[in-house]
Amino acid sequence: MFKKITVITLALGLFVNSTSFAVKDFVAHAGGSIHGIAYTNSLEALNNSYAKGFRTFELDMMRTSDGHLILAHDDTWALPLFISKVGPITYEQFKNSKVVYNLSLLDVHELVDWLDTHKDATIIIDKLDNDGYKYLSMTYPEHLNQFIPQIFKMGDLSTLKAMGYNNVLLTLYMANYTDKQIIDFMSNPDLYGITISYEAFKKSKDIQLNATKTKLYVHTINDIGHYFVVHNAGVYGIYTDYLEPAGLMPSIYASRVSMASSQKEEKAPALEEKPVVPANIEWDYAFYSLHADYKKYNGYAFNVIEKVDDGPIPKYQIVLGNGLHIIALQSEIDGTYRRLEVDPRQ
């Protein structure tokens, strides 16, 4: 037994200390999660992610109904996490909104103020149109090297380069290009890189085989099994809500495998299989592939047991993958589940 555990420990030590991980850039998606909530694009999310070691942040930028640029995903489902109004909003309504956990919602000028004190931070911008990028380039030319626009059409690359943006990403989640067109475009010398969803990446063997031809980013990776799929393919970066910068995840995974191996004395389950939960070990979703029968909450697998409160913010009893029962708050929109937030009193 002692010899077996020693061999496991030595092998894992080699694994953890490896510096050959292919993923070079971890991007905090929508600023990264804060208090278990994703998509906030908030000041607190930025600060929390920066403290964890992130230096690249993807942020959603949109216009208010009166023309101001703000950081928010959209006005139909993301904003109701923070405000009562659904639909187009004015700048004043946005800035005066009641926000969960008193998070600080940002406009573009406040974002630039943040960049002034975080010189090593880079912002990947999503959802903005060319007029918005033109405004940014004319208003804040000194910050262009800290902004990476995401374009939706290949033809917009030359337009953004002409505005002064040195680094431009093509994002594919609204595109309809063939794999050959995408692979050919990877060789464009003016292109910074390409972003692709994990689902599209998994479907395309050709793109997987050509992953190293450009800075290829895959979104949104919150599952350690998915992380190793893209890691092994040699992608440049990932967008994530809950994982942490390169080097941490492999180390954490190794420690979990070590515990499982020493207790069960058998090979750990393959990453793409349903996980076998080791007895008496605190288990969470972020380190295994998704259970088919579970939904996901903040890196945990869970099942909804029952609704316990029908108030303005419904409450649900949920059971996590480790068996812990807690109460979660839900922002219900059009009768479907959206994001759940654990009641901090539980």
mmCIF file of C-alpha atoms in Angstrom:
data_model
loop_
_atom_site.group_PDB
_atom_site.id
_atom_site.type_symbol
_atom_site.label_atom_id
_atom_site.label_comp_id
_atom_site.label_asym_id
_atom_site.label_seq_id
_atom_site.Cartn_x
_atom_site.Cartn_y
_atom_site.Cartn_z
ATOM 1 C CA MET A 1 0.000 0.000 0.000
ATOM 2 C CA PHE A 2 2.770 2.471 0.971
ATOM 3 C CA LYS A 3 4.637 1.784 -2.249
ATOM 4 C CA LYS A 4 1.502 2.268 -4.325
ATOM 5 C CA ILE A 5 0.639 5.619 -2.738
ATOM 6 C CA THR A 6 4.247 6.777 -3.131
ATOM 7 C CA VAL A 7 4.144 6.028 -6.853
ATOM 8 C CA ILE A 8 0.857 7.904 -7.206
ATOM 9 C CA THR A 9 2.260 10.904 -5.336
ATOM 10 C CA LEU A 10 5.409 11.032 -7.480
ATOM 11 C CA ALA A 11 3.412 10.765 -10.675
ATOM 12 C CA LEU A 12 1.045 13.509 -9.618
ATOM 13 C CA GLY A 13 3.965 15.680 -8.569
ATOM 14 C CA LEU A 14 5.329 15.490 -12.086
ATOM 15 C CA PHE A 15 1.881 16.292 -13.447
ATOM 16 C CA VAL A 16 1.305 19.305 -11.196
ATOM 17 C CA ASN A 17 4.737 20.821 -11.767
ATOM 18 C CA SER A 18 4.483 20.607 -15.534
ATOM 19 C CA THR A 19 4.691 23.957 -17.325
ATOM 20 C CA SER A 20 3.575 22.629 -20.702
ATOM 21 C CA PHE A 21 -0.113 23.458 -20.385
ATOM 22 C CA ALA A 22 -1.333 24.638 -23.761
ATOM 23 C CA VAL A 23 -3.896 27.160 -22.535
ATOM 24 C CA LYS A 24 -2.031 30.465 -22.276
ATOM 25 C CA ASP A 25 -4.847 32.919 -21.529
ATOM 26 C CA PHE A 26 -7.752 32.575 -19.085
ATOM 27 C CA VAL A 27 -10.426 35.186 -19.841
ATOM 28 C CA ALA A 28 -12.884 36.262 -17.124
ATOM 29 C CA HIS A 29 -16.204 35.938 -18.950
ATOM 30 C CA ALA A 30 -18.425 39.015 -18.399
ATOM 31 C CA GLY A 31 -15.838 40.081 -15.830
ATOM 32 C CA GLY A 32 -15.972 36.698 -14.075
ATOM 33 C CA SER A 33 -18.344 35.468 -11.407
ATOM 34 C CA ILE A 34 -18.931 37.294 -8.139
ATOM 35 C CA HIS A 35 -20.896 35.857 -5.189
ATOM 36 C CA GLY A 36 -21.681 32.888 -7.419
ATOM 37 C CA ILE A 37 -23.322 35.064 -10.083
ATOM 38 C CA ALA A 38 -22.093 35.208 -13.663
ATOM 39 C CA TYR A 39 -22.753 37.830 -16.360
ATOM 40 C CA THR A 40 -22.673 40.821 -14.027
ATOM 41 C CA ASN A 41 -20.003 42.878 -15.883
ATOM 42 C CA SER A 42 -19.633 44.676 -12.562
ATOM 43 C CA LEU A 43 -16.772 46.490 -10.855
ATOM 44 C CA GLU A 44 -16.695 43.908 -8.082
ATOM 45 C CA ALA A 45 -16.459 41.076 -10.614
ATOM 46 C CA LEU A 46 -13.509 42.782 -12.300
ATOM 47 C CA ASN A 47 -11.707 43.350 -9.012
ATOM 48 C CA ASN A 48 -12.381 39.810 -7.814
ATOM 49 C CA SER A 49 -11.081 38.275 -11.052
ATOM 50 C CA TYR A 50 -8.054 40.554 -11.141
ATOM 51 C CA ALA A 51 -7.161 39.485 -7.597
ATOM 52 C CA LYS A 52 -7.328 35.836 -8.718
ATOM 53 C CA GLY A 53 -4.760 36.489 -11.419
ATOM 54 C CA PHE A 54 -6.872 37.214 -14.487
ATOM 55 C CA ARG A 55 -5.470 39.878 -16.790
ATOM 56 C CA THR A 56 -7.854 39.420 -19.716
ATOM 57 C CA PHE A 57 -11.536 40.207 -19.241
ATOM 58 C CA GLU A 58 -14.420 39.750 -21.652
ATOM 59 C CA LEU A 59 -17.101 42.406 -21.132
ATOM 60 C CA ASP A 60 -20.458 42.999 -22.777
ATOM 61 C CA MET A 61 -21.086 46.525 -23.973
ATOM 62 C CA MET A 62 -24.412 47.966 -25.104
ATOM 63 C CA ARG A 63 -26.194 51.299 -25.531
ATOM 64 C CA THR A 64 -28.932 52.647 -23.336
ATOM 65 C CA SER A 65 -32.037 53.961 -25.063
ATOM 66 C CA ASP A 66 -30.565 57.470 -24.847
ATOM 67 C CA GLY A 67 -27.238 56.483 -26.406
ATOM 68 C CA HIS A 68 -24.826 55.908 -23.505
ATOM 69 C CA LEU A 69 -22.404 52.978 -23.587
ATOM 70 C CA ILE A 70 -22.799 50.725 -20.550
ATOM 71 C CA LEU A 71 -21.478 47.329 -19.499
ATOM 72 C CA ALA A 72 -24.353 44.856 -19.610
ATOM 73 C CA HIS A 73 -25.152 41.722 -21.549
ATOM 74 C CA ASP A 74 -28.550 42.815 -22.872
ATOM 75 C CA ASP A 75 -31.825 44.337 -21.778
ATOM 76 C CA THR A 76 -34.041 41.267 -21.950
ATOM 77 C CA TRP A 77 -32.637 38.711 -19.507
ATOM 78 C CA ALA A 78 -29.299 39.769 -18.032
ATOM 79 C CA LEU A 79 -30.350 43.133 -16.694
ATOM 80 C CA PRO A 80 -33.386 41.784 -14.800
ATOM 81 C CA LEU A 81 -30.891 40.112 -12.511
ATOM 82 C CA PHE A 82 -30.212 43.624 -11.257
ATOM 83 C CA ILE A 83 -33.172 45.835 -12.067
ATOM 84 C CA SER A 84 -36.938 45.526 -12.238
ATOM 85 C CA LYS A 85 -37.413 46.985 -15.717
ATOM 86 C CA VAL A 86 -37.242 44.624 -18.709
ATOM 87 C CA GLY A 87 -36.537 46.174 -22.092
ATOM 88 C CA PRO A 88 -34.760 49.337 -23.281
ATOM 89 C CA ILE A 89 -33.594 51.517 -20.405
ATOM 90 C CA THR A 90 -32.206 54.998 -20.069
ATOM 91 C CA TYR A 91 -28.791 55.752 -18.633
ATOM 92 C CA GLU A 92 -30.383 57.228 -15.508
ATOM 93 C CA GLN A 93 -32.482 54.103 -14.958
ATOM 94 C CA PHE A 94 -29.383 51.942 -15.349
ATOM 95 C CA LYS A 95 -27.242 53.910 -12.904
ATOM 96 C CA ASN A 96 -30.034 54.237 -10.323
ATOM 97 C CA SER A 97 -31.030 50.585 -10.390
ATOM 98 C CA LYS A 98 -31.208 48.456 -7.279
ATOM 99 C CA VAL A 99 -28.527 45.811 -7.735
ATOM 100 C CA VAL A 100 -28.118 42.458 -5.970
ATOM 101 C CA TYR A 101 -25.314 42.511 -3.409
ATOM 102 C CA ASN A 102 -25.090 46.248 -4.155
ATOM 103 C CA LEU A 103 -22.844 45.500 -7.129
ATOM 104 C CA SER A 104 -21.503 48.507 -9.014
ATOM 105 C CA LEU A 105 -22.733 48.714 -12.603
ATOM 106 C CA LEU A 106 -20.312 50.454 -14.955
ATOM 107 C CA ASP A 107 -20.454 52.708 -17.968
ATOM 108 C CA VAL A 108 -17.620 52.905 -20.478
ATOM 109 C CA HIS A 109 -16.020 55.936 -18.810
ATOM 110 C CA GLU A 110 -15.865 54.162 -15.447
ATOM 111 C CA LEU A 111 -14.327 51.167 -17.197
ATOM 112 C CA VAL A 112 -11.583 53.407 -18.598
ATOM 113 C CA ASP A 113 -10.999 54.798 -15.100
ATOM 114 C CA TRP A 114 -10.503 51.212 -13.930
ATOM 115 C CA LEU A 115 -8.058 50.559 -16.771
ATOM 116 C CA ASP A 116 -6.059 53.630 -15.718
ATOM 117 C CA THR A 117 -5.266 51.865 -12.453
ATOM 118 C CA HIS A 118 -4.878 48.401 -14.017
ATOM 119 C CA LYS A 119 -2.415 49.023 -16.806
ATOM 120 C CA ASP A 120 -1.787 45.329 -17.419
ATOM 121 C CA ALA A 121 -5.468 44.508 -17.979
ATOM 122 C CA THR A 122 -6.918 43.824 -21.427
ATOM 123 C CA ILE A 123 -10.612 44.003 -22.287
ATOM 124 C CA ILE A 124 -12.222 41.827 -24.959
ATOM 125 C CA ILE A 125 -15.391 43.664 -25.978
ATOM 126 C CA ASP A 126 -18.519 41.769 -27.013
ATOM 127 C CA LYS A 127 -21.783 42.911 -28.570
ATOM 128 C CA LEU A 128 -20.651 46.382 -29.665
ATOM 129 C CA ASP A 129 -21.232 47.584 -33.229
ATOM 130 C CA ASN A 130 -18.802 49.478 -35.454
ATOM 131 C CA ASP A 131 -20.232 52.874 -34.462
ATOM 132 C CA GLY A 132 -19.518 52.048 -30.835
ATOM 133 C CA TYR A 133 -15.972 50.989 -31.665
ATOM 134 C CA LYS A 134 -15.494 54.217 -33.595
ATOM 135 C CA TYR A 135 -16.644 56.213 -30.554
ATOM 136 C CA LEU A 136 -14.203 54.334 -28.330
ATOM 137 C CA SER A 137 -11.294 54.831 -30.724
ATOM 138 C CA MET A 138 -11.940 58.579 -30.992
ATOM 139 C CA THR A 139 -12.653 59.148 -27.275
ATOM 140 C CA TYR A 140 -9.955 56.957 -25.761
ATOM 141 C CA PRO A 141 -7.197 56.508 -28.385
ATOM 142 C CA GLU A 142 -4.626 56.051 -25.627
ATOM 143 C CA HIS A 143 -6.430 52.879 -24.477
ATOM 144 C CA LEU A 144 -6.752 51.119 -27.829
ATOM 145 C CA ASN A 145 -4.039 48.630 -26.925
ATOM 146 C CA GLN A 146 -6.116 47.571 -23.903
ATOM 147 C CA PHE A 147 -9.199 46.907 -26.022
ATOM 148 C CA ILE A 148 -9.719 43.837 -28.207
ATOM 149 C CA PRO A 149 -12.900 44.163 -30.275
ATOM 150 C CA GLN A 150 -14.870 41.073 -31.230
ATOM 151 C CA ILE A 151 -16.244 41.260 -34.758
ATOM 152 C CA PHE A 152 -18.987 39.074 -36.181
ATOM 153 C CA LYS A 153 -18.071 39.335 -39.877
ATOM 154 C CA MET A 154 -14.713 38.736 -41.536
ATOM 155 C CA GLY A 155 -15.171 41.868 -43.623
ATOM 156 C CA ASP A 156 -15.136 44.057 -40.492
ATOM 157 C CA LEU A 157 -11.507 43.243 -39.734
ATOM 158 C CA SER A 158 -10.110 45.921 -42.052
ATOM 159 C CA THR A 159 -12.652 48.449 -40.725
ATOM 160 C CA LEU A 160 -11.547 47.970 -37.102
ATOM 161 C CA LYS A 161 -7.863 47.964 -38.033
ATOM 162 C CA ALA A 162 -8.385 51.293 -39.795
ATOM 163 C CA MET A 163 -9.831 52.714 -36.561
ATOM 164 C CA GLY A 164 -6.538 51.970 -34.824
ATOM 165 C CA TYR A 165 -7.291 48.681 -33.059
ATOM 166 C CA ASN A 166 -4.171 46.531 -33.197
ATOM 167 C CA ASN A 167 -5.842 43.340 -31.974
ATOM 168 C CA VAL A 168 -9.182 42.156 -33.362
ATOM 169 C CA LEU A 169 -10.950 38.853 -32.672
ATOM 170 C CA LEU A 170 -13.464 37.180 -34.959
ATOM 171 C CA THR A 171 -16.191 35.566 -32.855
ATOM 172 C CA LEU A 172 -18.241 32.802 -34.452
ATOM 173 C CA TYR A 173 -21.323 32.436 -32.264
ATOM 174 C CA MET A 174 -23.422 34.543 -34.669
ATOM 175 C CA ALA A 175 -21.555 33.558 -37.855
ATOM 176 C CA ASN A 176 -22.334 30.934 -40.475
ATOM 177 C CA TYR A 177 -18.939 30.296 -42.024
ATOM 178 C CA THR A 178 -17.731 26.916 -43.248
ATOM 179 C CA ASP A 179 -14.844 25.240 -41.488
ATOM 180 C CA LYS A 180 -12.676 25.864 -44.549
ATOM 181 C CA GLN A 181 -13.457 29.587 -44.522
ATOM 182 C CA ILE A 182 -12.597 29.761 -40.807
ATOM 183 C CA ILE A 183 -9.350 27.833 -41.186
ATOM 184 C CA ASP A 184 -8.304 29.938 -44.178
ATOM 185 C CA PHE A 185 -9.066 33.145 -42.229
ATOM 186 C CA MET A 186 -6.832 31.978 -39.383
ATOM 187 C CA SER A 187 -3.844 32.835 -41.595
ATOM 188 C CA ASN A 188 -4.874 36.475 -42.054
ATOM 189 C CA PRO A 189 -1.867 38.486 -40.781
ATOM 190 C CA ASP A 190 -4.115 41.270 -39.453
ATOM 191 C CA LEU A 191 -6.178 38.904 -37.300
ATOM 192 C CA TYR A 192 -5.450 38.617 -33.578
ATOM 193 C CA GLY A 193 -7.455 35.442 -33.142
ATOM 194 C CA ILE A 194 -10.806 33.640 -33.261
ATOM 195 C CA THR A 195 -13.330 32.741 -30.568
ATOM 196 C CA ILE A 196 -15.562 29.690 -30.905
ATOM 197 C CA SER A 197 -18.058 27.978 -28.637
ATOM 198 C CA TYR A 198 -17.083 24.699 -27.018
ATOM 199 C CA GLU A 199 -19.974 22.951 -28.782
ATOM 200 C CA ALA A 200 -18.856 24.158 -32.223
ATOM 201 C CA PHE A 201 -15.232 23.344 -31.420
ATOM 202 C CA LYS A 202 -16.119 19.772 -30.449
ATOM 203 C CA LYS A 203 -18.110 19.249 -33.658
ATOM 204 C CA SER A 204 -15.298 20.320 -35.966
ATOM 205 C CA LYS A 205 -12.333 17.957 -36.171
ATOM 206 C CA ASP A 206 -10.770 20.229 -38.808
ATOM 207 C CA ILE A 207 -10.798 23.247 -36.495
ATOM 208 C CA GLN A 208 -9.416 21.110 -33.657
ATOM 209 C CA LEU A 209 -6.559 19.981 -35.896
ATOM 210 C CA ASN A 210 -5.828 23.608 -36.858
ATOM 211 C CA ALA A 211 -6.267 25.078 -33.368
ATOM 212 C CA THR A 212 -2.674 26.302 -33.199
ATOM 213 C CA LYS A 213 -2.783 28.269 -36.466
ATOM 214 C CA THR A 214 -4.028 31.361 -34.605
ATOM 215 C CA LYS A 215 -4.892 32.523 -31.091
ATOM 216 C CA LEU A 216 -7.958 30.329 -30.769
ATOM 217 C CA TYR A 217 -10.236 31.021 -27.773
ATOM 218 C CA VAL A 218 -13.021 28.642 -26.706
ATOM 219 C CA HIS A 219 -16.047 29.731 -24.649
ATOM 220 C CA THR A 220 -17.466 29.226 -22.093
ATOM 221 C CA ILE A 221 -15.402 26.615 -20.216
ATOM 222 C CA ASN A 222 -16.614 25.910 -16.672
ATOM 223 C CA ASP A 223 -16.053 22.155 -16.656
ATOM 224 C CA ILE A 224 -12.669 20.581 -15.953
ATOM 225 C CA GLY A 225 -13.352 17.831 -18.494
ATOM 226 C CA HIS A 226 -14.001 20.439 -21.162
ATOM 227 C CA TYR A 227 -10.893 22.296 -20.026
ATOM 228 C CA PHE A 228 -8.694 19.291 -20.737
ATOM 229 C CA VAL A 229 -10.327 18.728 -24.128
ATOM 230 C CA VAL A 230 -9.312 22.205 -25.312
ATOM 231 C CA HIS A 231 -6.011 22.081 -23.408
ATOM 232 C CA ASN A 232 -5.033 18.898 -25.243
ATOM 233 C CA ALA A 233 -5.990 20.432 -28.591
ATOM 234 C CA GLY A 234 -3.576 23.323 -28.036
ATOM 235 C CA VAL A 235 -6.052 26.220 -27.942
ATOM 236 C CA TYR A 236 -4.604 29.571 -26.911
ATOM 237 C CA GLY A 237 -7.271 30.697 -24.450
ATOM 238 C CA ILE A 238 -10.584 29.991 -22.763
ATOM 239 C CA TYR A 239 -13.411 32.160 -21.504
ATOM 240 C CA THR A 240 -14.620 31.043 -18.087
ATOM 241 C CA ASP A 241 -17.006 32.086 -15.327
ATOM 242 C CA TYR A 242 -15.629 29.943 -12.523
ATOM 243 C CA LEU A 243 -12.271 28.365 -13.366
ATOM 244 C CA GLU A 244 -9.050 30.170 -12.467
ATOM 245 C CA PRO A 245 -5.888 31.043 -14.403
ATOM 246 C CA ALA A 246 -3.572 28.421 -15.898
ATOM 247 C CA GLY A 247 -1.643 26.186 -13.543
ATOM 248 C CA LEU A 248 -4.290 26.132 -10.816
ATOM 249 C CA MET A 249 -6.836 23.856 -12.423
ATOM 250 C CA PRO A 250 -4.481 20.986 -13.294
ATOM 251 C CA SER A 251 -3.051 21.132 -9.773
ATOM 252 C CA ILE A 252 -6.492 21.039 -8.157
ATOM 253 C CA TYR A 253 -7.608 18.235 -10.420
ATOM 254 C CA ALA A 254 -4.497 16.219 -9.564
ATOM 255 C CA SER A 255 -5.194 16.589 -5.847
ATOM 256 C CA ARG A 256 -8.742 15.329 -6.354
ATOM 257 C CA VAL A 257 -7.517 12.348 -8.372
ATOM 258 C CA SER A 258 -4.968 11.652 -5.636
ATOM 259 C CA MET A 259 -7.639 11.488 -2.950
ATOM 260 C CA ALA A 260 -9.918 9.321 -5.070
ATOM 261 C CA SER A 261 -7.084 6.947 -5.963
ATOM 262 C CA SER A 262 -5.805 6.532 -2.413
ATOM 263 C CA GLN A 263 -9.276 5.819 -1.037
ATOM 264 C CA LYS A 264 -10.689 3.645 -3.804
ATOM 265 C CA GLU A 265 -7.389 2.126 -5.007
ATOM 266 C CA GLU A 266 -8.592 2.158 -8.570
ATOM 267 C CA LYS A 267 -8.163 4.242 -11.668
ATOM 268 C CA ALA A 268 -9.972 7.603 -11.658
ATOM 269 C CA PRO A 269 -12.907 7.865 -14.094
ATOM 270 C CA ALA A 270 -12.236 9.194 -17.565
ATOM 271 C CA LEU A 271 -12.932 12.921 -17.830
ATOM 272 C CA GLU A 272 -15.725 12.529 -20.364
ATOM 273 C CA GLU A 273 -17.518 9.803 -18.364
ATOM 274 C CA LYS A 274 -20.050 10.366 -15.614
ATOM 275 C CA PRO A 275 -18.117 10.999 -12.413
ATOM 276 C CA VAL A 276 -17.779 8.463 -9.647
ATOM 277 C CA VAL A 277 -18.051 10.443 -6.428
ATOM 278 C CA PRO A 278 -15.504 9.166 -3.861
ATOM 279 C CA ALA A 279 -17.063 8.432 -0.487
ATOM 280 C CA ASN A 280 -16.552 11.006 2.276
ATOM 281 C CA ILE A 281 -14.896 13.532 -0.035
ATOM 282 C CA GLU A 282 -16.386 16.961 -0.582
ATOM 283 C CA TRP A 283 -17.320 16.917 -4.251
ATOM 284 C CA ASP A 284 -18.121 19.743 -6.598
ATOM 285 C CA TYR A 285 -19.021 19.962 -10.233
ATOM 286 C CA ALA A 286 -16.100 22.074 -11.411
ATOM 287 C CA PHE A 287 -13.713 19.120 -11.256
ATOM 288 C CA TYR A 288 -15.751 16.559 -13.197
ATOM 289 C CA SER A 289 -17.847 16.289 -16.334
ATOM 290 C CA LEU A 290 -21.540 17.078 -16.137
ATOM 291 C CA HIS A 291 -23.982 14.598 -14.640
ATOM 292 C CA ALA A 292 -26.781 14.103 -17.175
ATOM 293 C CA ASP A 293 -29.375 14.356 -14.403
ATOM 294 C CA TYR A 294 -28.075 17.576 -12.867
ATOM 295 C CA LYS A 295 -28.278 21.222 -13.743
ATOM 296 C CA LYS A 296 -25.407 23.517 -12.814
ATOM 297 C CA TYR A 297 -25.008 26.162 -10.139
ATOM 298 C CA ASN A 298 -21.766 28.070 -9.560
ATOM 299 C CA GLY A 299 -19.582 25.087 -10.308
ATOM 300 C CA TYR A 300 -21.864 22.692 -8.425
ATOM 301 C CA ALA A 301 -24.235 20.117 -9.812
ATOM 302 C CA PHE A 302 -27.689 20.332 -8.291
ATOM 303 C CA ASN A 303 -31.276 19.174 -8.441
ATOM 304 C CA VAL A 304 -34.240 21.354 -7.532
ATOM 305 C CA ILE A 305 -36.241 19.678 -4.764
ATOM 306 C CA GLU A 306 -39.131 22.090 -4.277
ATOM 307 C CA LYS A 307 -40.153 25.718 -4.332
ATOM 308 C CA VAL A 308 -40.297 26.958 -0.739
ATOM 309 C CA ASP A 309 -41.307 30.575 -1.278
ATOM 310 C CA ASP A 310 -43.438 32.174 -4.003
ATOM 311 C CA GLY A 311 -42.470 35.743 -3.064
ATOM 312 C CA PRO A 312 -41.109 38.456 -5.388
ATOM 313 C CA ILE A 313 -37.835 36.505 -5.473
ATOM 314 C CA PRO A 314 -38.818 32.809 -5.441
ATOM 315 C CA LYS A 315 -36.797 30.460 -3.260
ATOM 316 C CA TYR A 316 -36.022 26.828 -3.977
ATOM 317 C CA GLN A 317 -34.599 24.031 -1.940
ATOM 318 C CA ILE A 318 -31.798 22.457 -3.968
ATOM 319 C CA VAL A 319 -29.480 19.552 -3.288
ATOM 320 C CA LEU A 320 -25.884 19.807 -4.462
ATOM 321 C CA GLY A 321 -23.903 16.932 -5.908
ATOM 322 C CA ASN A 322 -22.272 16.361 -2.525
ATOM 323 C CA GLY A 323 -25.673 15.887 -0.890
ATOM 324 C CA LEU A 324 -25.815 19.285 0.826
ATOM 325 C CA HIS A 325 -29.297 20.859 0.858
ATOM 326 C CA ILE A 326 -29.395 24.664 0.614
ATOM 327 C CA ILE A 327 -31.822 27.404 -0.318
ATOM 328 C CA ALA A 328 -31.334 29.259 -3.611
ATOM 329 C CA LEU A 329 -32.957 32.422 -4.908
ATOM 330 C CA GLN A 330 -34.167 32.561 -8.484
ATOM 331 C CA SER A 331 -34.877 35.448 -10.827
ATOM 332 C CA GLU A 332 -37.762 34.017 -12.840
ATOM 333 C CA ILE A 333 -38.373 35.336 -16.330
ATOM 334 C CA ASP A 334 -40.969 34.040 -18.824
ATOM 335 C CA GLY A 335 -41.524 30.961 -16.671
ATOM 336 C CA THR A 336 -38.100 29.405 -17.194
ATOM 337 C CA TYR A 337 -35.119 28.878 -14.928
ATOM 338 C CA ARG A 338 -32.493 31.567 -15.186
ATOM 339 C CA ARG A 339 -29.657 32.071 -12.738
ATOM 340 C CA LEU A 340 -29.794 30.897 -9.178
ATOM 341 C CA GLU A 341 -28.086 32.722 -6.330
ATOM 342 C CA VAL A 342 -27.458 31.010 -3.028
ATOM 343 C CA ASP A 343 -29.136 32.742 -0.126
ATOM 344 C CA PRO A 344 -26.127 34.077 1.872
ATOM 345 C CA ARG A 345 -27.944 33.320 5.124
ATOM 346 C CA GLN A 346 -27.937 29.591 4.443
#
